[in-house]
XYZ file of C-alpha atoms in Angstrom:
662
model
C 0.024 0.111 -0.155
C 1.516 3.356 -1.262
C 0.691 5.000 2.170
C 0.642 2.139 4.451
C 0.910 4.466 7.326
C -2.292 6.033 6.617
C -1.554 8.888 8.322
C -4.651 10.911 6.560
C -7.216 8.774 7.965
C -5.444 8.696 11.421
C -5.181 12.394 11.469
C -9.063 12.998 11.019
C -9.570 10.419 13.939
C -7.370 12.013 16.204
C -8.481 15.511 15.695
C -10.333 15.711 19.026
C -10.943 18.685 21.180
C -8.290 19.390 23.513
C -9.303 18.539 27.007
C -7.856 21.425 28.770
C -9.461 24.669 27.977
C -7.161 27.666 28.229
C -7.173 31.297 27.516
C -8.980 32.412 24.455
C -5.797 32.858 22.482
C -4.650 29.480 23.017
C -7.945 28.188 21.631
C -8.052 30.389 18.680
C -4.685 28.979 17.633
C -5.540 25.430 18.727
C -8.761 25.630 16.652
C -6.823 27.322 13.462
C -4.266 24.738 13.636
C -6.459 21.734 13.666
C -8.783 23.193 11.323
C -5.704 23.811 8.972
C -4.532 20.171 9.597
C -7.688 18.304 8.661
C -8.419 20.531 5.487
C -4.528 20.058 4.369
C -2.946 23.233 4.711
C -0.025 21.956 6.427
C 2.410 24.615 6.770
C -0.532 26.900 7.927
C -1.121 24.322 10.463
C 2.632 24.193 11.732
C 2.613 27.978 11.894
C -0.208 27.822 14.382
C 1.179 25.003 16.236
C 4.559 26.880 16.468
C 2.634 29.868 18.245
C 0.654 27.539 20.307
C 3.921 25.801 21.617
C 5.097 29.289 22.669
C 2.024 29.962 24.719
C 1.973 26.497 26.339
C 5.008 24.202 25.876
C 3.347 21.784 28.404
C 0.437 20.556 26.111
C 1.440 17.324 24.250
C -1.509 17.468 21.928
C 0.100 20.710 20.390
C 3.474 18.439 19.663
C 1.542 15.639 18.526
C -0.712 17.628 16.034
C 2.606 19.607 14.945
C 4.384 16.383 14.402
C 1.423 15.065 12.103
C 1.656 18.195 10.051
C 5.453 17.837 9.573
C 5.060 14.260 8.600
C 2.668 14.940 5.996
C 5.063 17.794 4.731
C 7.738 14.841 4.244
C 9.518 16.242 7.469
C 10.063 12.711 9.066
C 13.088 14.039 11.500
C 11.196 17.159 12.762
C 7.964 14.941 13.247
C 9.994 12.491 15.203
C 11.301 15.374 17.484
C 7.726 16.354 18.150
C 6.317 13.074 18.854
C 9.138 12.678 21.273
C 8.103 15.795 23.125
C 4.541 14.448 23.237
C 5.548 11.156 24.830
C 7.928 12.994 27.130
C 5.147 15.187 28.384
C 2.773 12.213 28.744
C 4.622 8.819 28.983
C 1.456 6.670 28.601
C 0.384 8.683 25.403
C -0.018 5.539 23.067
C -0.502 7.486 19.649
C 2.699 9.491 20.648
C 4.745 6.149 20.537
C 2.993 4.592 17.820
C 3.639 7.734 15.584
C 7.374 8.072 16.796
C 7.708 4.327 15.863
C 6.428 5.262 12.258
C 9.019 8.156 12.043
C 12.009 5.599 13.217
C 10.761 3.305 10.851
C 11.093 5.641 7.952
C 14.348 6.541 8.849
C 15.812 3.003 9.206
C 15.850 2.870 13.149
C 13.938 -0.380 13.256
C 15.027 -1.103 16.753
C 13.767 2.043 17.969
C 10.554 1.676 16.230
C 9.919 -1.789 17.673
C 10.695 -0.652 21.012
C 7.996 1.835 20.532
C 5.801 -0.292 19.184
C 6.077 -2.663 22.130
C 5.333 0.097 24.509
C 2.409 1.116 22.537
C 1.123 -2.536 22.513
C 1.378 -2.679 26.329
C -0.421 0.389 26.619
C -3.460 -0.550 24.311
C -3.067 -4.210 23.370
C -6.358 -4.387 21.383
C -5.258 -1.788 18.796
C -5.416 -3.284 15.238
C -3.425 -0.505 13.842
C -0.403 -1.370 16.188
C 0.194 -4.666 14.729
C -0.165 -3.378 11.080
C 2.519 -0.825 11.663
C 4.532 -3.533 13.522
C 4.201 -5.921 10.740
C 5.313 -3.173 8.170
C 8.491 -2.584 10.387
C 9.065 -6.433 10.739
C 8.983 -6.291 6.847
C 11.449 -3.340 6.543
C 13.855 -4.749 8.969
C 13.650 -8.340 6.981
C 11.923 -10.068 9.671
C 9.425 -11.711 7.245
C 7.939 -14.506 9.575
C 7.274 -11.940 12.130
C 5.690 -9.557 9.562
C 3.408 -12.328 8.581
C 2.529 -13.224 12.137
C 1.585 -9.377 12.923
C -0.655 -9.145 9.486
C -2.445 -12.252 10.678
C -3.211 -10.445 13.801
C -4.295 -7.253 12.002
C -6.500 -9.409 9.622
C -8.252 -11.053 12.337
C -9.509 -7.654 13.590
C -10.058 -6.061 10.023
C -10.653 -8.714 7.449
C -11.789 -6.373 4.661
C -8.700 -4.217 4.442
C -6.751 -5.125 1.136
C -3.707 -3.278 2.109
C -3.052 -6.069 4.623
C -2.990 -8.729 2.278
C -0.857 -6.890 -0.243
C 1.650 -6.898 2.539
C 1.171 -10.150 3.712
C 1.624 -11.152 0.087
C 4.708 -9.346 -0.045
C 6.042 -10.934 3.092
C 5.298 -14.473 1.738
C 7.361 -13.596 -1.454
C 10.357 -12.686 0.385
C 9.906 -16.004 2.227
C 9.962 -17.708 -0.967
C 6.281 -18.970 -0.804
C 4.865 -17.496 -4.169
C 1.508 -19.429 -3.764
C 0.438 -17.886 -0.440
C 1.621 -14.402 -1.913
C -0.686 -15.053 -4.927
C -3.564 -15.877 -2.760
C -3.126 -12.837 -0.796
C -2.959 -10.546 -4.000
C -6.036 -12.268 -5.230
C -7.891 -11.746 -2.141
C -6.699 -8.245 -2.135
C -8.162 -7.652 -5.846
C -11.369 -9.310 -4.603
C -11.981 -7.007 -2.011
C -11.068 -3.872 -3.765
C -11.390 -4.303 -7.526
C -10.778 -0.870 -8.575
C -7.187 -0.528 -6.481
C -4.403 -0.630 -9.025
C -1.582 -1.706 -6.663
C -3.178 -5.198 -6.433
C -3.020 -5.802 -10.148
C 0.397 -4.334 -10.129
C 1.727 -6.773 -7.382
C 0.035 -9.744 -9.183
C 1.296 -9.047 -12.296
C 4.868 -8.794 -11.279
C 4.508 -11.941 -9.447
C 3.167 -13.781 -12.653
C 5.881 -11.933 -14.716
C 8.330 -13.581 -12.326
C 6.784 -16.966 -12.978
C 7.128 -16.434 -16.813
C 3.292 -16.353 -17.247
C 3.724 -13.116 -19.339
C 0.556 -12.833 -21.056
C -1.581 -12.851 -17.898
C 1.083 -10.566 -16.104
C 0.221 -7.856 -19.002
C -3.420 -8.395 -18.451
C -3.044 -7.361 -15.012
C -0.746 -4.393 -15.539
C -2.831 -3.164 -18.314
C -5.638 -3.257 -15.661
C -3.704 -1.247 -13.541
C -3.030 1.263 -15.908
C -6.681 1.465 -17.206
C -7.635 2.106 -13.334
C -4.923 5.038 -13.146
C -3.008 6.068 -16.315
C -0.421 7.952 -14.067
C 1.091 4.936 -12.324
C 4.506 4.953 -13.335
C 5.343 1.790 -11.643
C 2.678 -0.179 -13.453
C 4.349 1.478 -16.769
C 7.698 0.270 -15.653
C 6.780 -3.371 -14.844
C 5.007 -3.483 -18.153
C 8.191 -2.285 -20.131
C 9.895 -5.148 -18.365
C 7.246 -7.820 -19.321
C 7.207 -6.620 -22.859
C 11.082 -6.590 -22.937
C 10.839 -10.277 -21.994
C 8.233 -10.785 -24.872
C 10.864 -9.362 -27.272
C 8.358 -6.419 -27.836
C 11.144 -3.539 -27.503
C 9.439 -0.837 -29.043
C 6.443 -1.160 -26.748
C 8.989 -1.493 -23.980
C 10.693 1.736 -24.568
C 7.317 3.431 -24.859
C 6.355 2.267 -21.581
C 9.721 3.510 -20.147
C 9.277 6.801 -22.033
C 6.099 7.355 -20.330
C 7.718 6.779 -16.803
C 10.324 9.523 -17.763
C 7.609 11.848 -18.750
C 6.242 11.881 -15.181
C 9.587 11.428 -13.326
C 12.527 12.489 -15.649
C 15.054 11.716 -12.944
C 14.172 8.273 -12.268
C 17.645 6.639 -12.511
C 16.179 2.933 -12.601
C 13.916 3.840 -15.519
C 16.931 5.561 -17.205
C 19.338 2.519 -16.470
C 16.910 0.320 -18.260
C 16.187 2.480 -21.085
C 20.063 2.998 -21.684
C 20.131 -1.042 -21.978
C 17.236 -1.252 -24.505
C 18.551 1.556 -26.501
C 21.940 -0.522 -26.642
C 20.146 -3.574 -27.920
C 18.796 -1.808 -30.724
C 22.108 -0.467 -31.795
C 21.389 3.331 -30.434
C 24.552 3.723 -28.486
C 24.488 7.465 -28.418
C 20.861 7.396 -26.758
C 22.379 4.422 -24.584
C 25.136 6.437 -23.491
C 23.327 9.629 -22.672
C 20.849 7.501 -20.400
C 23.905 5.907 -18.712
C 25.603 9.121 -18.268
C 22.677 10.612 -16.499
C 22.313 7.368 -14.233
C 26.051 7.692 -13.211
C 25.722 11.606 -12.602
C 22.830 10.658 -10.196
C 24.499 8.123 -8.471
C 28.327 7.836 -9.308
C 28.541 4.720 -6.987
C 26.573 2.646 -9.444
C 28.945 -0.079 -10.451
C 26.664 -1.767 -13.022
C 26.213 1.683 -14.836
C 30.154 1.940 -15.250
C 30.206 -1.928 -16.477
C 27.363 -1.518 -18.783
C 28.540 2.006 -20.220
C 32.180 0.229 -20.829
C 30.509 -2.423 -22.977
C 28.660 0.415 -25.144
C 32.226 2.163 -25.585
C 33.427 -1.345 -26.880
C 30.823 -1.362 -29.457
C 31.790 2.079 -30.535
C 35.617 1.224 -30.385
C 36.196 3.847 -27.774
C 38.941 1.819 -26.062
C 40.135 4.300 -23.714
C 36.853 5.237 -22.389
C 35.922 1.788 -22.036
C 39.058 0.970 -19.972
C 38.350 3.983 -17.839
C 34.985 2.601 -17.000
C 36.233 -0.923 -16.113
C 38.742 0.595 -13.814
C 35.935 2.414 -12.160
C 33.960 -0.505 -11.870
C 36.757 -2.605 -10.390
C 37.437 0.208 -7.818
C 34.046 0.285 -6.832
C 33.941 -3.612 -6.583
C 37.226 -5.341 -6.523
C 35.847 -8.936 -6.623
C 33.920 -7.939 -10.089
C 35.521 -11.019 -11.972
C 33.516 -10.336 -15.346
C 35.014 -6.669 -15.040
C 38.382 -8.162 -14.885
C 37.669 -10.345 -17.666
C 36.305 -7.538 -20.148
C 38.995 -5.244 -18.935
C 41.400 -8.073 -20.191
C 40.067 -7.837 -23.607
C 39.920 -3.947 -23.900
C 43.775 -4.100 -22.857
C 44.473 -6.732 -25.438
C 42.790 -4.486 -28.260
C 45.185 -1.530 -26.943
C 48.107 -3.596 -27.199
C 48.681 -3.946 -23.271
C 49.200 -7.713 -23.426
C 50.977 -7.775 -20.113
C 48.344 -6.039 -18.349
C 45.734 -8.254 -20.040
C 47.277 -11.571 -19.062
C 47.308 -10.249 -15.658
C 43.697 -9.117 -15.539
C 42.585 -12.737 -17.075
C 44.607 -14.370 -14.454
C 42.740 -12.270 -11.573
C 39.229 -12.870 -13.392
C 40.073 -16.715 -13.197
C 40.906 -16.994 -9.632
C 37.990 -14.727 -8.613
C 35.648 -17.282 -10.547
C 37.393 -20.074 -8.715
C 36.993 -18.185 -5.285
C 33.259 -17.515 -6.204
C 32.746 -21.561 -7.048
C 33.904 -22.092 -3.574
C 31.927 -19.561 -1.776
C 28.598 -20.279 0.071
C 25.061 -19.097 -1.240
C 24.927 -15.336 -1.165
C 28.707 -14.916 -1.616
C 30.332 -12.716 -4.082
C 27.883 -12.599 -6.644
C 29.566 -10.344 -8.947
C 32.362 -12.968 -9.262
C 29.994 -15.074 -11.347
C 30.897 -14.580 -15.047
C 27.836 -16.838 -16.069
C 25.610 -13.756 -14.855
C 24.417 -11.275 -17.344
C 24.579 -7.770 -16.128
C 23.219 -6.207 -19.279
C 19.559 -7.399 -18.470
C 17.013 -5.039 -17.199
C 16.843 -4.645 -13.590
C 13.575 -5.304 -11.737
C 12.100 -4.366 -8.283
C 12.337 -8.032 -7.471
C 13.931 -9.897 -4.364
C 17.188 -10.236 -5.731
C 17.496 -6.713 -6.266
C 15.941 -5.776 -2.969
C 18.558 -7.830 -1.180
C 20.819 -5.187 -2.417
C 24.241 -6.062 -0.559
C 26.798 -3.590 -1.562
C 24.233 -1.921 -3.928
C 21.252 -1.387 -1.583
C 20.742 2.294 -2.119
C 21.721 2.175 -5.947
C 19.228 3.706 -8.148
C 15.667 3.898 -6.965
C 14.364 7.390 -5.918
C 17.546 9.642 -7.096
C 16.815 12.730 -8.846
C 18.570 15.540 -10.853
C 17.568 18.458 -8.989
C 19.094 22.057 -8.658
C 18.275 23.786 -5.741
C 18.938 27.580 -5.216
C 20.316 29.070 -1.962
C 18.122 31.641 -0.255
C 19.541 34.992 -1.715
C 21.823 37.418 0.216
C 20.420 40.148 2.491
C 20.750 43.474 1.850
C 19.030 46.918 2.515
C 15.964 47.857 0.524
C 13.471 50.413 -0.050
C 9.916 49.671 1.113
C 6.440 51.577 0.999
C 5.994 52.494 4.528
C 8.137 52.406 7.745
C 5.392 49.652 9.257
C 7.520 46.715 10.312
C 6.000 43.724 8.297
C 5.416 40.586 10.905
C 6.132 42.379 13.946
C 3.948 40.456 15.997
C 5.782 39.602 19.213
C 5.737 35.498 19.006
C 7.755 35.934 15.442
C 10.999 36.910 17.003
C 11.744 40.033 14.944
C 15.528 40.580 14.763
C 16.521 43.540 17.155
C 19.671 45.592 16.950
C 19.987 48.782 18.327
C 22.610 50.138 15.619
C 20.433 48.717 12.928
C 17.218 49.743 14.228
C 18.594 53.507 14.697
C 20.245 53.721 11.308
C 16.841 52.561 9.659
C 14.639 55.010 11.826
C 16.891 57.786 10.912
C 16.871 57.174 7.142
C 14.757 59.644 5.114
C 13.424 56.680 3.399
C 11.464 53.785 4.509
C 14.019 50.824 4.539
C 14.296 47.178 5.680
C 16.654 44.532 5.470
C 15.391 41.428 3.635
C 17.050 38.786 1.300
C 13.836 38.693 -0.905
C 13.134 42.481 -1.261
C 11.133 41.922 -4.748
C 8.728 40.213 -2.455
C 8.253 43.438 -0.531
C 5.732 46.105 -2.748
C 7.026 49.412 -3.282
C 5.890 52.118 -5.744
C 8.007 53.788 -8.224
C 7.407 57.166 -6.287
C 9.446 56.018 -3.300
C 12.089 54.856 -5.580
C 12.263 58.144 -7.256
C 12.128 60.420 -4.381
C 15.183 62.876 -4.186
C 17.857 62.061 -1.453
C 21.264 63.339 -1.243
C 22.585 60.305 0.631
C 24.990 58.443 -1.844
C 23.879 55.054 -0.035
C 20.311 55.871 -0.243
C 20.410 56.816 -3.847
C 22.149 53.204 -4.521
C 19.458 51.581 -2.830
C 16.850 53.193 -4.723
C 18.982 52.386 -8.061
C 19.068 48.706 -6.948
C 15.271 48.796 -6.880
C 15.104 50.379 -10.123
C 17.632 47.618 -11.529
C 20.008 50.363 -12.619
C 22.984 48.020 -11.300
C 25.816 50.230 -12.481
C 24.580 53.459 -11.154
C 24.049 51.630 -7.747
C 27.411 50.252 -7.452
C 29.004 53.741 -8.010
C 26.630 55.174 -5.307
C 27.427 52.677 -2.723
C 31.352 53.070 -3.530
C 30.833 56.798 -3.006
C 29.255 55.896 0.334
C 32.065 53.854 1.442
C 34.873 56.107 0.573
C 32.892 59.104 1.739
C 34.783 60.976 4.485
C 32.195 60.811 7.329
C 32.771 61.973 10.847
C 29.060 61.483 12.229
C 28.752 59.142 15.034
C 28.700 55.517 14.344
C 29.641 56.232 10.928
C 32.628 53.926 10.904
C 29.844 50.868 11.799
C 27.414 52.213 8.969
C 30.356 51.578 6.521
C 29.506 47.803 7.263
C 26.158 48.457 5.959
C 27.546 49.910 2.812
C 29.939 47.028 2.026
C 27.252 44.528 2.953
C 25.129 46.214 -0.058
C 27.631 46.550 -2.469
C 28.929 42.784 -1.782
C 25.099 41.701 -2.230
C 24.918 43.784 -5.379
C 28.139 42.587 -6.915
C 26.965 39.097 -6.236
C 23.535 39.748 -7.964
C 25.281 41.254 -10.985
C 27.075 38.027 -11.599
C 23.776 35.982 -11.298
C 21.962 38.622 -13.621
C 24.731 38.117 -16.385
C 24.915 34.491 -15.837
C 21.076 34.230 -16.440
C 21.460 35.208 -20.174
C 23.754 32.161 -20.302
C 21.372 30.014 -18.661
C 24.133 29.060 -16.175
C 23.436 30.752 -12.917
C 25.473 29.011 -10.399
C 23.519 26.991 -7.958
C 24.154 24.199 -5.390
C 23.399 21.008 -6.967
C 22.832 17.679 -5.440
C 23.736 15.058 -8.033
C 27.657 15.344 -8.061
C 27.612 16.028 -11.811
C 31.409 15.933 -13.172
C 32.501 13.168 -11.352
C 32.104 10.731 -14.568
C 34.818 10.833 -17.565
C 33.921 10.555 -20.796
C 30.265 12.134 -20.918
C 28.772 12.216 -24.021
C 26.940 15.607 -23.990
C 28.882 17.176 -21.551
C 26.890 20.555 -20.141
C 29.012 23.654 -20.448
C 29.662 25.077 -17.129
C 31.463 28.086 -16.184
C 32.747 29.246 -12.927
C 32.035 32.688 -12.063
C 34.356 34.922 -9.871
C 32.767 36.007 -6.597
C 36.153 37.551 -5.073
C 35.079 40.975 -5.030
C 31.720 40.417 -3.536
C 33.212 38.172 -0.889
C 35.850 40.841 -0.494
C 33.376 43.377 0.252
C 31.246 41.082 2.772
C 34.477 40.129 4.545
C 35.347 43.871 5.133
C 31.745 44.190 6.561
C 32.289 41.386 8.800
C 35.520 42.811 10.074
C 33.788 45.911 10.986
C 30.615 44.510 12.365
C 30.944 40.803 13.119
C 27.808 40.548 15.352
C 25.457 41.036 12.219
C 23.793 38.088 11.388
C 22.961 39.301 7.761
C 26.615 39.784 7.132
C 27.530 36.220 8.420
C 24.733 34.880 6.361
C 25.825 36.306 3.354
C 29.329 35.284 3.798
C 28.135 31.797 4.060
C 26.492 32.497 0.663
C 29.358 33.553 -1.302
C 31.599 30.950 0.458
C 29.379 28.348 -0.879
C 29.045 30.042 -4.240
C 33.040 29.961 -4.363
C 32.955 26.540 -3.472
C 34.625 26.925 0.368
C 31.763 24.918 1.599
C 33.577 24.228 5.354
C 33.688 28.149 5.625
C 30.333 28.398 4.469
C 28.933 26.302 7.176
C 31.043 28.056 9.781
C 29.223 31.608 8.647
C 25.883 30.047 8.709
C 26.919 28.532 12.217
C 27.648 32.379 13.387
C 24.621 33.885 11.663
C 22.271 31.437 13.688
C 23.937 32.083 17.223
C 23.616 35.695 16.483
C 19.750 35.260 15.271
C 18.369 31.892 16.267
C 15.519 32.407 14.290
C 16.862 33.058 10.977
C 15.163 30.327 8.806
C 17.017 31.076 5.589
C 20.441 30.249 7.430
C 19.023 26.836 8.737
C 17.832 26.250 4.901
C 21.218 27.290 3.419
C 23.337 25.261 5.868
C 20.966 22.238 5.379
C 21.543 22.260 1.725
C 25.299 22.586 2.110
C 25.506 19.648 4.734
C 23.429 17.594 2.358
C 25.713 18.162 -0.469
C 28.512 17.420 1.545
C 26.781 13.786 2.474
C 25.942 14.883 6.095
C 22.256 14.202 5.187
C 21.094 13.664 8.849
C 22.269 16.986 10.072
C 21.207 18.701 7.056
C 17.694 17.225 6.916
C 17.419 18.485 10.583
C 18.240 22.128 9.443
C 15.714 21.821 6.775
C 13.089 20.716 9.331
C 13.720 23.728 11.754
C 13.531 26.116 8.592
C 10.283 24.675 7.538
C 8.921 25.191 11.169
C 10.360 28.783 11.155
C 8.245 29.194 7.945
C 10.847 29.073 5.289
C 9.267 28.811 1.894
C 10.186 25.757 -0.172
C 11.710 23.739 2.682
C 9.312 21.245 2.806
C 9.603 20.628 -0.952
C 13.293 20.173 -0.284
C 12.837 17.684 2.516
C 10.557 15.617 0.445
C 13.272 15.474 -2.184
C 16.291 14.570 -0.072
C 15.305 13.523 3.590
C 11.996 11.302 2.832
C 13.669 8.016 2.170
C 10.471 5.993 2.557
C 10.889 2.432 1.980
C 7.480 1.043 0.979
C 6.055 -2.548 0.800
């Protein structure tokens, strides 16, 4: 079942009135939050529960509801933290343990999930849903017999829920009992003939039993019920390929990629199909993308080397076999094939040595026990299409290989700068929103003849042309107006005049940091403006592009020089190191200059100075994920979402939600 945890239904069941009645404000925010949660307005729900948590930090329902909202936004770590708070406040809160167990299971902490479920079952042994969730957790932790036992218990209480039969069937399949699995799939379809997942499961099982015509009927039915189901198209492509209908198989894979352009498993299989029909350029293009998405995919290098052999690109083939062997030193067939390439290149001694190693690896494999060094088996065909079957799910060294990786470029939240606004009314000045307060900054803004703000997305702040055209003598304010009018060169000169002015007024030396901050931000903005004409704005990418050699269609990418902008920002920080906006801007500029460790250090400083700077958590989270520290990065993104940063939950769903479904 795609959403086996069934949070939506549980949310509705648990939206009960709070027992304790408090002051009017608390009731208002509670009602708004629960209503938004019930209506699916999840970010709004989080915002209301944030305020409620500040009004009363002892109400476990507040954290529980906020955890549900975060969970449905894809923020699994943030939800886990809130459920933990709920059970800390109420140690006999069954739903708190149940839901925390679900988040632990989703992040792979199966032991912790099972402990929570044991506690929940102790508190409420008659709850069928607890056995369902524990069955899922047992399945994910590969304890299939226990999973079957728990699904049995659930089915005794809820015999008409098709999802339980689908999940028990999957458990039977991993136990090698395809007959019982088929019985469960049949029963699930009987209970709900309009649910496509049953047909997909049964079709895949029939395909594994080489009953291709029946498998196609099931997959056709699934697509008839839901024409957007990419898994049905994917599985039908595999069946059609087995039947020799490569044209139709290719059509199905193209449909998957229309809906999911970055689905690496589909790209991998389309690459192999392209090679089978002699389209090596197309095969290379797809395999290049697979490797860009997952540089550790040994089979992608192995098969791409085969394409290069067909094209007689011996140097490239040799490089890919080298990489495959580096990733998996026991890969006997890679040694065997590399020996052939070396022979073609006249490297006779190296070829003989690789052939000797390959034979030795095969001998080792033949002595190995079941489940041993599979990649030493030279009889296996590694160019066959990969399916979502038990062999692939076992994974071994390739557990996280291809599924759910995506090509995505994500922009950092932009730099902070002074900007003109329509009036001096401070937006978002409600006390619970934690507006940043700094006497030097506030006095500077208050004394300016134009209404100013400091923002990192000033374009979102409406301002009329009249305010931008108002006559002022101060060169800094003239520059701020010019930026608003997109007169960048004029603004640059105005900021320079302000910086170089001989000003003896009180605090003028500190104000210079403001001028440097704006000039640095403008210089960075000008670089991105110029780059936009080349469709090449530098962003923080998450797919490690550029790690592979011999890319068929290499994207042209230029490096941009942020040194002048960085020099301005560092000079501003030397004058006023306690201003979080400057530290944030330094983080961005270090990041854009590929100085990621320094970027993190600057974001750290910004957060210490202003703990409610959501954009700093957001950007630090992106950098941490890019540096492979996903756990910390996702926690930062969770905090950014909690603080209301736009887009935080979208990023969380792409990079932090590693749901392993049945």
